[in-house]
Coordinates of C-alpha atoms and ligand atoms in Angstrom, one line a residue:
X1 CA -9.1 -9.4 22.1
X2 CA -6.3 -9.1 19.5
X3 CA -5.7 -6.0 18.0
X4 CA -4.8 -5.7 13.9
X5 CA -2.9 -2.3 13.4
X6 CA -2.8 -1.8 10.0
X7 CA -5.8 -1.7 7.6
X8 CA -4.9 -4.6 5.6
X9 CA -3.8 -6.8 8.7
X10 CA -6.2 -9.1 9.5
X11 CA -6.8 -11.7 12.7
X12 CA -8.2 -14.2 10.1
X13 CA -8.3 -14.1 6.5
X14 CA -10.7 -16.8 4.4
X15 CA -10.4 -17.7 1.5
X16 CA -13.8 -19.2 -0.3
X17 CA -17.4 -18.0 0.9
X18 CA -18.9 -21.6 0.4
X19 CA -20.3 -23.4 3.5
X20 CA -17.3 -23.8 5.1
X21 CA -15.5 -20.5 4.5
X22 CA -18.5 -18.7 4.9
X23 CA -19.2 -20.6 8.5
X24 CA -15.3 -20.1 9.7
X25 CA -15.8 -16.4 9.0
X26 CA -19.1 -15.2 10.3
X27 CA -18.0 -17.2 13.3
X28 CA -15.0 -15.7 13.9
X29 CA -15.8 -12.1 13.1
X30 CA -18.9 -12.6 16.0
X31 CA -15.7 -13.5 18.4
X32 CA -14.6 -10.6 17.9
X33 CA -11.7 -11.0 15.6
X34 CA -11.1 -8.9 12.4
X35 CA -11.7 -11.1 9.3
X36 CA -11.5 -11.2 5.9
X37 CA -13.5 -13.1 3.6
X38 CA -12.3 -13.3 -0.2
X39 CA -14.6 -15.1 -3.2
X40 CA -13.9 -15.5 -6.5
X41 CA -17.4 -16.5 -7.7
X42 CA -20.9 -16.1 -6.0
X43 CA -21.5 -16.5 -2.0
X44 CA -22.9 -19.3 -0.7
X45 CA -20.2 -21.6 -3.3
X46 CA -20.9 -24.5 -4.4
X47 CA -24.2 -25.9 -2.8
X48 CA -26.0 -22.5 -3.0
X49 CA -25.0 -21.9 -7.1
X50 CA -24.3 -24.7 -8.5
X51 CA -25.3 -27.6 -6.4
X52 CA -27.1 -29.1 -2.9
X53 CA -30.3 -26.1 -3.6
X54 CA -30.3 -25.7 -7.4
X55 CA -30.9 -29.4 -7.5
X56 CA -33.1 -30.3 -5.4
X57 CA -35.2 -27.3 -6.0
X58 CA -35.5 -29.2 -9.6
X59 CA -35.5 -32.6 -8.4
X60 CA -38.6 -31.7 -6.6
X61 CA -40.1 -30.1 -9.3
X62 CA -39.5 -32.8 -11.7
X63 CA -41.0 -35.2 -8.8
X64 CA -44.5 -33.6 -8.8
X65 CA -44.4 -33.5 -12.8
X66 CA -43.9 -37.3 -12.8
X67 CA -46.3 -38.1 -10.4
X68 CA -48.9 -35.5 -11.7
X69 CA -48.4 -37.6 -14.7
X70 CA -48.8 -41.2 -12.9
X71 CA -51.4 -40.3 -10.9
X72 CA -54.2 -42.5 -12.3
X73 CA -53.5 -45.3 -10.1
X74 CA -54.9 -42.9 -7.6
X75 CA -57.6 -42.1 -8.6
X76 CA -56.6 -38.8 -10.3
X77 CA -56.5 -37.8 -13.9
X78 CA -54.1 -34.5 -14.6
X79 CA -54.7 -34.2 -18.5
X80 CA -51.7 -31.3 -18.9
X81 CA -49.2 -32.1 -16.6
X82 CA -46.3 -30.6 -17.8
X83 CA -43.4 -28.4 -17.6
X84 CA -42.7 -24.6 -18.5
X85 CA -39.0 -24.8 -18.4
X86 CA -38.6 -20.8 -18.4
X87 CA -41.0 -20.6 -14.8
X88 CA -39.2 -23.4 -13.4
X89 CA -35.6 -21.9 -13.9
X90 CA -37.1 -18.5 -12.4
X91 CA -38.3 -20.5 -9.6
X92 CA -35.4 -22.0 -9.2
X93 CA -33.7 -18.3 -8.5
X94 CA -36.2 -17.7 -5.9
X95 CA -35.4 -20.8 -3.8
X96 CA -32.0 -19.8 -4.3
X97 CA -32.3 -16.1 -3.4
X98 CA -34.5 -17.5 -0.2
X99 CA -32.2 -18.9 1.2
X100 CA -29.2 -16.4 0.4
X101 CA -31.1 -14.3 2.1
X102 CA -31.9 -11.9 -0.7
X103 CA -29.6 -10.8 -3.8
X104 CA -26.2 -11.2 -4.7
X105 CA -25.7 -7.8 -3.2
X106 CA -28.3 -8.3 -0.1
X107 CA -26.2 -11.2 0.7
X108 CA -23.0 -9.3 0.7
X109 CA -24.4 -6.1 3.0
X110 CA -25.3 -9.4 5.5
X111 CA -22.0 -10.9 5.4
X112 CA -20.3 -7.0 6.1
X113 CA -23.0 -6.5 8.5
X114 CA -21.6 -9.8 10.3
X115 CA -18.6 -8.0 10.6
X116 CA -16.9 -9.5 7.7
X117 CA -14.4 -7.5 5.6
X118 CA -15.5 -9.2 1.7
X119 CA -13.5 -8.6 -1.1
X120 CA -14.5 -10.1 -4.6
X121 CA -12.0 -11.4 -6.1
X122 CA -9.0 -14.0 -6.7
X123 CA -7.1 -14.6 -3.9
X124 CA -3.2 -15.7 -4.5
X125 CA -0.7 -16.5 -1.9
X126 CA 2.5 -14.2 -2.5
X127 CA 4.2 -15.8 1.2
X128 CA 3.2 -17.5 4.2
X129 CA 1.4 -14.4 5.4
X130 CA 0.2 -12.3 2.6
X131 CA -2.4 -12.5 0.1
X132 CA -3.0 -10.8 -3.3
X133 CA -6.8 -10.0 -4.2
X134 CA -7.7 -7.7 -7.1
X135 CA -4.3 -6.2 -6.6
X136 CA -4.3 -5.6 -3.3
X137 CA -2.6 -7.2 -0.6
X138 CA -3.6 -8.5 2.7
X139 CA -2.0 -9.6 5.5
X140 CA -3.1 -12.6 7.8
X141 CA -1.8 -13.7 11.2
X142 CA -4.2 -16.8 10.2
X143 CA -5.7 -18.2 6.8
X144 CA -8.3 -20.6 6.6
X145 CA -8.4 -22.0 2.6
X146 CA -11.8 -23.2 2.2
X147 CA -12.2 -22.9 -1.9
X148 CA -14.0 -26.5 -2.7
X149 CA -13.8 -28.6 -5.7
X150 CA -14.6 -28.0 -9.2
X151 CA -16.0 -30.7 -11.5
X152 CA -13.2 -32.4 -12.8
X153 CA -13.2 -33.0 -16.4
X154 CA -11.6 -36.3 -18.1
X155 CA -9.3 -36.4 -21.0
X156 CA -11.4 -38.1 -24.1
X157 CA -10.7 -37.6 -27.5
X158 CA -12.9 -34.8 -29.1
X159 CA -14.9 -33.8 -25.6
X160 CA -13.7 -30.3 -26.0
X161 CA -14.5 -30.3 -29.4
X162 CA -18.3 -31.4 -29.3
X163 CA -19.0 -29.3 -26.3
X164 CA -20.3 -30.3 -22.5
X165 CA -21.7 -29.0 -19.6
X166 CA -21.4 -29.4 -16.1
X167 CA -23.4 -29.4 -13.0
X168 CA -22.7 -25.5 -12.8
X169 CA -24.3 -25.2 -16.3
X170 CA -27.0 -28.0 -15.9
X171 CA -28.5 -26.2 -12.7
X172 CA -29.8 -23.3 -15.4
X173 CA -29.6 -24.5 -18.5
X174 CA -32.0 -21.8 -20.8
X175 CA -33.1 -24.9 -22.9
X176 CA -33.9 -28.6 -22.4
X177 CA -31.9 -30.8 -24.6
X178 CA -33.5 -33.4 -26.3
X179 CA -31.4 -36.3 -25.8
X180 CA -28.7 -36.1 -23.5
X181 CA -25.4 -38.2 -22.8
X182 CA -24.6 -38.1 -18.8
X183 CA -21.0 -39.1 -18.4
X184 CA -20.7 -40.7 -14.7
X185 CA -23.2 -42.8 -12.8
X186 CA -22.1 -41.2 -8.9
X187 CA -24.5 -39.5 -7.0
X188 CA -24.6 -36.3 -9.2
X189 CA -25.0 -38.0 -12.1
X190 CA -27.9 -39.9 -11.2
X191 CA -29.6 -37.1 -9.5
X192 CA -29.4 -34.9 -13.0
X193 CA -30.3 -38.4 -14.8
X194 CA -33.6 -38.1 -12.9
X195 CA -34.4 -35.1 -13.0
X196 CA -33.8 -34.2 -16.9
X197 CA -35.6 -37.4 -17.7
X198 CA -38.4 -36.4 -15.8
X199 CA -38.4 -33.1 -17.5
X200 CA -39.1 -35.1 -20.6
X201 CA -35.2 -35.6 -21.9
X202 CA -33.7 -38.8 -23.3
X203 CA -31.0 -39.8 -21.1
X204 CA -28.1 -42.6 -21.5
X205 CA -26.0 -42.5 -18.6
X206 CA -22.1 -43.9 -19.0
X207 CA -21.2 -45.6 -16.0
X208 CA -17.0 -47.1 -15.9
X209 CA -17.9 -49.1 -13.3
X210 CA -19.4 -52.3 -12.9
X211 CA -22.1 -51.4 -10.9
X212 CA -23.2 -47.6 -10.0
X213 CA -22.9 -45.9 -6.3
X214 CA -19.6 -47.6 -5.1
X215 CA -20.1 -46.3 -1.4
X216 CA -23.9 -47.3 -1.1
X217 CA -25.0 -50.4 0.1
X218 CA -24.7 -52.7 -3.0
X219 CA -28.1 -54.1 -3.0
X220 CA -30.1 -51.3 -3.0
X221 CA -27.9 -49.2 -5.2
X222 CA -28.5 -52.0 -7.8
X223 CA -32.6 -51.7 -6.9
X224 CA -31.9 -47.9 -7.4
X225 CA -30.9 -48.4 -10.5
X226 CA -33.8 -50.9 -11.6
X227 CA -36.2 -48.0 -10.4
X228 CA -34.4 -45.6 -12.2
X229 CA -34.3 -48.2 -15.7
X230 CA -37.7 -49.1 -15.2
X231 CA -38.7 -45.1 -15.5
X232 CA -37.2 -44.9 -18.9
X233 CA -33.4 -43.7 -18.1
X234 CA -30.9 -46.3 -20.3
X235 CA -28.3 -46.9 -17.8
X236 CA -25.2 -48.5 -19.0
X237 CA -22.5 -50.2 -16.8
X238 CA -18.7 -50.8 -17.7
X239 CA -19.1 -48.4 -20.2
X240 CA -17.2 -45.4 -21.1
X241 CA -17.3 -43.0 -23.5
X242 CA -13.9 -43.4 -26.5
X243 CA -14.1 -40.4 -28.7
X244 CA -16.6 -37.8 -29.7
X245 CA -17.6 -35.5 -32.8
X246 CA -19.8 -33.0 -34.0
X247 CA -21.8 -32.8 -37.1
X248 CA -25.3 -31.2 -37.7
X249 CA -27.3 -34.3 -36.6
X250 CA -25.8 -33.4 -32.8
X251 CA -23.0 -34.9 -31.1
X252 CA -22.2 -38.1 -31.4
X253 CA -20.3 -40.3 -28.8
X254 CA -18.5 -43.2 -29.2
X255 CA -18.8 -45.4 -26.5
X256 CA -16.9 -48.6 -25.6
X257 CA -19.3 -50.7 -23.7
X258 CA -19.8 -53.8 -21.1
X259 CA -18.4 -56.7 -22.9
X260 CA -16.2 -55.0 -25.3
X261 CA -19.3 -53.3 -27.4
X262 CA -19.1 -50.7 -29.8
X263 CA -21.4 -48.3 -29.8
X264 CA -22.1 -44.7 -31.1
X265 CA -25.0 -42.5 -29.7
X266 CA -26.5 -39.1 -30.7
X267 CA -27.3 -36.5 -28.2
X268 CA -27.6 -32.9 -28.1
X269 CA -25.8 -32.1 -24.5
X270 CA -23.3 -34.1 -23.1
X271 CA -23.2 -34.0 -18.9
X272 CA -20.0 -34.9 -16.9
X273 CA -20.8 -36.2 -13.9
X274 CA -17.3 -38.3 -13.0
X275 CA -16.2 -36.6 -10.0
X276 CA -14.9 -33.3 -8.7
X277 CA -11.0 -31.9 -8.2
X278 CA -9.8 -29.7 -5.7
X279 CA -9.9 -25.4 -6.2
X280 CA -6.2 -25.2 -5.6
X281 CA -5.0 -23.9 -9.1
X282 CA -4.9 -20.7 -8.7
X283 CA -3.9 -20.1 -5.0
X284 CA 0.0 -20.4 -5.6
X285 CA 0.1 -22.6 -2.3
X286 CA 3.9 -23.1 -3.3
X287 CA 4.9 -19.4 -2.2
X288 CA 3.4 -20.3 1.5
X289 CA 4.9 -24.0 1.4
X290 CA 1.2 -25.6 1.8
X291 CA 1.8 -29.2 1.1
X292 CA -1.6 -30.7 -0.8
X293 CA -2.1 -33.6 -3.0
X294 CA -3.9 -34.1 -5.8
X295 CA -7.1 -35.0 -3.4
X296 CA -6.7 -31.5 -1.9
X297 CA -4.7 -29.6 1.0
X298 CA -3.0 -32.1 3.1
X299 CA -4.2 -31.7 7.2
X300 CA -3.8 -32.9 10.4
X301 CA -7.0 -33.9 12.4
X302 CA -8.0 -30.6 13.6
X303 CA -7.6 -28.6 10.3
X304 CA -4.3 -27.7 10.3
X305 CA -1.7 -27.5 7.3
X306 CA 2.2 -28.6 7.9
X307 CA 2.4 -24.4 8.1
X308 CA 1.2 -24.0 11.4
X309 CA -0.6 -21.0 10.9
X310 CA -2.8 -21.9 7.7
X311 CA -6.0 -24.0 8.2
X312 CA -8.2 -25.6 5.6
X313 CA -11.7 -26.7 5.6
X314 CA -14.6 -28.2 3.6
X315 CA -14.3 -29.7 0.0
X316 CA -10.2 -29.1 -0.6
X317 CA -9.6 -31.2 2.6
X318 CA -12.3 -33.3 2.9
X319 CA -12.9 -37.2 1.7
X320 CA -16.8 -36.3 3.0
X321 CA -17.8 -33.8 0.5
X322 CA -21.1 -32.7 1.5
X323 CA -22.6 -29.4 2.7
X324 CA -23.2 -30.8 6.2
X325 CA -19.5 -31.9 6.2
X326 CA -18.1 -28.4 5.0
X327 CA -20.2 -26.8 7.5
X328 CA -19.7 -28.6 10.7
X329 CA -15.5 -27.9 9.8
X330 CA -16.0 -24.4 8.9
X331 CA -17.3 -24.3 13.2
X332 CA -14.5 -26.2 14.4
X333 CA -11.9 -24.4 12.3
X334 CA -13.2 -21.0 13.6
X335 CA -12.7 -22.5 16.9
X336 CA -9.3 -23.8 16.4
X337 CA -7.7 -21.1 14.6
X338 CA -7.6 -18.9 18.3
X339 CA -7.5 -22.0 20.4
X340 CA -4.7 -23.1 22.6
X341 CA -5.9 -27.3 22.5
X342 CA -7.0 -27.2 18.9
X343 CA -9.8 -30.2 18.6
X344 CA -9.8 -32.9 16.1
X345 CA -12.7 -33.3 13.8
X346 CA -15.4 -36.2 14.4
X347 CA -15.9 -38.0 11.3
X348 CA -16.9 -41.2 12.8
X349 CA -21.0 -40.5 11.8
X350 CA -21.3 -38.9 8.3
X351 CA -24.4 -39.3 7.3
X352 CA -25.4 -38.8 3.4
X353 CA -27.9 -38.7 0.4
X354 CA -28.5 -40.1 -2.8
X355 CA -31.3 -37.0 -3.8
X356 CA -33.0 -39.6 -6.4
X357 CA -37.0 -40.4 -6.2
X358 CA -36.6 -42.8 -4.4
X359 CA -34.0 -41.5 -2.3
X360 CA -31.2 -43.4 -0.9
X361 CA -29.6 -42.6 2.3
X362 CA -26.5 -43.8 4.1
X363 CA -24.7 -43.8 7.9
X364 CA -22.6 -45.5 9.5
X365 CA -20.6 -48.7 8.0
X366 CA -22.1 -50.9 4.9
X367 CA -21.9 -54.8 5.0
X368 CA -19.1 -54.5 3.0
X369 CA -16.9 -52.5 5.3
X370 CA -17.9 -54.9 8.1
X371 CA -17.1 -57.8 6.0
X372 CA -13.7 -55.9 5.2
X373 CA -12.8 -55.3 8.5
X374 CA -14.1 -59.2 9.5
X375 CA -16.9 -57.6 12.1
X376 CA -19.7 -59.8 12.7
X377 CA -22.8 -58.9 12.3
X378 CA -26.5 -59.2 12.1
X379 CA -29.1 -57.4 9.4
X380 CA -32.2 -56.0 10.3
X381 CA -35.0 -55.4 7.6
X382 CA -37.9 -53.9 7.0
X383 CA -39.8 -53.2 3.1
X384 CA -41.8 -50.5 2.4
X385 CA -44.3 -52.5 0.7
X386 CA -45.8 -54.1 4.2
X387 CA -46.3 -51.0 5.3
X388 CA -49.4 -49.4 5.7
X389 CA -48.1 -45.9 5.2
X390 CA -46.5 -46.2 2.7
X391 CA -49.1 -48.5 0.9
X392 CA -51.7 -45.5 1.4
X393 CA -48.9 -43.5 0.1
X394 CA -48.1 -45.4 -2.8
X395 CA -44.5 -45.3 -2.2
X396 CA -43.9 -49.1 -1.7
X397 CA -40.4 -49.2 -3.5
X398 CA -37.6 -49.9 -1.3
X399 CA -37.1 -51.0 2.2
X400 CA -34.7 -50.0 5.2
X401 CA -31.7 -52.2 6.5
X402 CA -30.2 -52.0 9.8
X403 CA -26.5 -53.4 10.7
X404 CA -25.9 -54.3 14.3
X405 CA -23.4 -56.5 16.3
X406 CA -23.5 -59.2 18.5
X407 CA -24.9 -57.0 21.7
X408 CA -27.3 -54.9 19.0
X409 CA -25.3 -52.1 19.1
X410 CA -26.1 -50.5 15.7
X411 CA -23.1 -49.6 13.5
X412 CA -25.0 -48.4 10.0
X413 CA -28.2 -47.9 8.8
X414 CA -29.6 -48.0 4.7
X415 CA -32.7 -46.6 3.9
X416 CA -33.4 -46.8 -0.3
X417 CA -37.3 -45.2 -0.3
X418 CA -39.6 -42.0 -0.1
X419 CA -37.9 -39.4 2.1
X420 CA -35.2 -41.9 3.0
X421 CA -33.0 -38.8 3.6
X422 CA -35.3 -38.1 6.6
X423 CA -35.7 -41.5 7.8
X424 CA -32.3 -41.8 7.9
X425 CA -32.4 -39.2 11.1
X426 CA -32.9 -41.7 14.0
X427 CA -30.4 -44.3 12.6
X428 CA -27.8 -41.2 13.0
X429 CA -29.2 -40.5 16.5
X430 CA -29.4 -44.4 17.6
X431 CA -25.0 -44.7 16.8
X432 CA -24.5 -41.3 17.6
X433 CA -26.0 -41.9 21.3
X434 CA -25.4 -46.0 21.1
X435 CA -28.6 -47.0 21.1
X436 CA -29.5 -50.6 20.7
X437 CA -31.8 -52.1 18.2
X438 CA -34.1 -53.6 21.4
X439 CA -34.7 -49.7 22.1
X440 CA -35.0 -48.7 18.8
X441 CA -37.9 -51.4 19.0
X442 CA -39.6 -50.6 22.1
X443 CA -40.1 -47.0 21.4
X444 CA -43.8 -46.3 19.9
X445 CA -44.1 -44.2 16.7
X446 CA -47.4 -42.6 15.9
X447 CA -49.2 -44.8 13.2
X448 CA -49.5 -45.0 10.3
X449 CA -45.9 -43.3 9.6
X450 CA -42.9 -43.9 7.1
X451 CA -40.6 -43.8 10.4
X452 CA -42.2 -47.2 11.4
X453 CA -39.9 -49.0 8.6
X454 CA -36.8 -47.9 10.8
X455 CA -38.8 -49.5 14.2
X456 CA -39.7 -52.6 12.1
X457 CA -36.3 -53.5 10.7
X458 CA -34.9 -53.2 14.7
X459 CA -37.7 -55.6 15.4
X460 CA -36.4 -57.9 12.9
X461 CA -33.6 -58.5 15.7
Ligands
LIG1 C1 -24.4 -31.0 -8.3 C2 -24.0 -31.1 -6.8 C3 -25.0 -31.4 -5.9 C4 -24.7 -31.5 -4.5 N1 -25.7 -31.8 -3.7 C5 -25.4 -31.9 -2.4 C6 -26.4 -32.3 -1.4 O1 -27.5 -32.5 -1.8 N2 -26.0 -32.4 -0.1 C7 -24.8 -32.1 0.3 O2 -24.5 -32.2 1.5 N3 -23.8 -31.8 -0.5 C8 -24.1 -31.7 -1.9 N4 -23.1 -31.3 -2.7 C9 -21.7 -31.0 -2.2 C10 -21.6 -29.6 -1.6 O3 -22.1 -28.7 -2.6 C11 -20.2 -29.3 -1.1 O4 -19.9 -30.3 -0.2 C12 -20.1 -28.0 -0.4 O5 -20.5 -27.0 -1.3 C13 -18.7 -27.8 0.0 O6 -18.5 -26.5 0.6 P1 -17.1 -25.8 0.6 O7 -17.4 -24.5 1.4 O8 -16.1 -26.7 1.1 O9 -16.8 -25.4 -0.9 P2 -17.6 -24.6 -2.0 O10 -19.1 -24.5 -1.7 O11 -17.2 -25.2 -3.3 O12 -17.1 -23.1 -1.9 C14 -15.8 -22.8 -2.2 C15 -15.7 -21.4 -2.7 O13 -14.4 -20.9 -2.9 C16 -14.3 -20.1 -4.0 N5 -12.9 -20.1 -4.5 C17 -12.2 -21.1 -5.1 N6 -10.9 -20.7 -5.3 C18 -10.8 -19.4 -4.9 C19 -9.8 -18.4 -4.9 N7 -8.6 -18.7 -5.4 N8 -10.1 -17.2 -4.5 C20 -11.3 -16.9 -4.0 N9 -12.3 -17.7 -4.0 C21 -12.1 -19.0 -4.4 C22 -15.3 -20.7 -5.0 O14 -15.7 -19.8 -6.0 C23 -16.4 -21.2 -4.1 O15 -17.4 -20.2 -4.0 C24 -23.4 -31.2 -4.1 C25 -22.4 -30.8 -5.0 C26 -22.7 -30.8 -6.4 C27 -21.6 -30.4 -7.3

């Protein structure tokens, strides 16, 4: 084991207790190495505050609202289904303080009794091998810059001036808005499109883009957003908001829509939703010669910066940025930091979620990355509404679509219904271990199950 002399020398120092940094730490401490962990914010980052938890926790919620209130067709009448907004924002904290592990301060005693050394604060590169937190300075013989994105806020006219929120406020808002403006139509957008509108908010989301959910598979993005239009959500395409102000009848936003239309709408909150920009601004990354880009700190395969002994991890390196991502590179990184043969990391299966009711879930490559990279192929289908499960459920919407080649080797999977996120869990399995499509099909499920879908589109072969 390595030996640090001096009390502010440190094996490993990390900066960013999201999943990733938090991950690369805890691991590396258990090896027996003396680490430092430095946050600026809350532990757990991005997913725990601010993100993955907070909305789903509210996504779910808003789910059972809306069904409580559609629930006639079943046979049920729920006379007052409805929300108290307070009670769901302090449930909310507990889901979020579950899975922390207790409070703030809880959380920290758990990381310290990990064997982490976790100072609050800043950190600031003042060389290649020092660190300035809170005024203090630490030395590293390794760094591993795991800090994340933050939403990333576009330039238009008069969008300071009216006011808007992001996900980190939307995820605790103390009031709903009446009417709200959601600028982006990603994956985060649509998600807090849902979920406000189930909570009884008007919402008009802005979509730049021609159609929404660039990386999904195109048709059942588009049936996506037909579920989500049909539930009362105005979604516009190829629009954008111009210019915004402020006067006592809310604020209003001028938007330049599809086919050159004019338009001005009133809300009383204004969500961006257009994306997310790397943490880097405050790390001074120039006095330890980091080379990053404005996608985030530039690496080699395994982690590794162009200063050999400064790693990154998660969000500020990473075209993938999920939870599942960030955490799987926090494990290598803690590995490769100490190792002689550094490994690369394995991005070839990223699996991923659109959280929506229905959900929408993605691995592997979509038709059109196959018809990019001229690969044949064959589609496999199967729709929710033939199957008996999901009749008796009354979650028919949406259907699942298999992509395999010649010899029925499966090379992406697309699942738009109920749970998709979970059905999507033996497509990832099948290309992760090669299966075939013929013994995706001659494997028996238990009837009547939503997993059947996934057996009947490989049947379809
Ligand atoms: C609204 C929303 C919903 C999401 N939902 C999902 C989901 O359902 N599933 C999923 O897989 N992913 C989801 N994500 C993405 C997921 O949250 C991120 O991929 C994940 O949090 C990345 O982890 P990370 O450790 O790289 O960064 P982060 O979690 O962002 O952690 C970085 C940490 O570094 C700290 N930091 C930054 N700069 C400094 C500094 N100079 N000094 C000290 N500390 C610093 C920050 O305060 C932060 O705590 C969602 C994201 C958002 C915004």
């Amino acid at each position: 084991m390595e030996e640090s002399t001096a009390n502010n020398e440190y094996d490993l120092i990390v900066i960013g207790a999201g999943g990733a940094g938090s991950t690369a730490a805890t691991l590396a401490a258990g090896m027996g190495k003396r680490v430092a962990l430095i946050e600026r914010d809350k532990l757990g980052g991005t997913c725990l505050n601010y993100g993955c938890d907070p909305t789903k926790t509210l996504l779910h919620t808003a789910h059972m609202l809306y069904h409580a209130q559609h629930a006639f067709a079943l046979g049920l009448c729920i006379p007052k289904a409805e929300a108290d907004w307070a009670a769901v924002q302090t449930h909310v904290r507990q889901v979020q303080k579950t899975i922390r592990g207790g409070t703030l301060k809880q959380a920290r005693a758990g990381i310290a009794a990990q064997g982490v050394d976790l100072f609050m604060g800043e950190a600031m590169f003042t060389s290649p091998q020092e660190i300035r937190v809170n005024g203090e300075i630490l030395r590293g013989k390794r760094f591993v810059i795991a800090t994340g994105t933050v939403a990333f806020i576009p330039e238009i006219e008069g969008l300071s001036e009216i006011g808007y929120i992001t996900n980190e406020q939307a995820v605790s808002l103390p009031e709903l808005p009446k009417r709200l403006v959601v600028i982006g139509g990603g994956p985060i957008g649509l998600e807090f499109a849902q979920m406000f509108s189930r909570f009884g908010v008007q919402v008009v989301v802005l979509e730049r883009e021609k159609q929404p959910l660039p990386r999904e598979d195109r048709e059942l993005a588009m049936a996506l957003c037909s579920q989500l239009t049909a539930e009362g959500i105005r979604m516009e395409f190829g629009a954008e908001m111009r210019c915004g102000e402020i006067n006592k009848r809310g604020k209003h936003i001028h938007i330049h829509g599809a086919k050159g239309k004019e338009e001005e709408l009133v809300a009383d909150q204004v969500l961006v939703a257009v994306g997310r920009r790397p943490a880097l601004d405050a790390l001074n990354l120039e006095a330890a010669g980091i080379r990053y880009t404005e996608k985030g700190i530039t690496t080699n395969a395994t982690m590794r910066t162009n200063v050999p002994h400064i790693w990154a991890a998660g969000d500020i390196t990473s075209p993938y940025q999920f939870s599942h991502v960030a955490a799987a590179q926090g494990e290598l990184v803690a590995h490769n930091v100490f190792a002689r043969k550094p490994q690369a990391f394995d991005d070839r299966i990223i699996p991923w979620v659109t959280f929506t009711d229905p959900e929408l879930a993605r691995v592997g490559l979509s038709e059109a990355d196959l018809k990019e990279a001229k690969i044949k192929y064959r589609v496999g289908r199967a729709y929710f509404n033939k199957l008996d499960r999901a009749i008796a459920n009354d979650q028919t919407f949406g259907s699942v679509k298999l992509l395999a080649d010649a010899d029925g080797k499966i090379l992406g999977g697309h699942i738009l219904g109920a749970n998709a996120g979970d059905l999507i869990a033996p497509v990832v399995y099948a290309i992760h271990f090669g299966l075939t499509v013929k013994m995706i099909a001659e494997a028996m499920l238990p009837y009547p199950t939503m997993a059947e879908a996934v057996r009947g589109a490989a049947a379809q072969f």
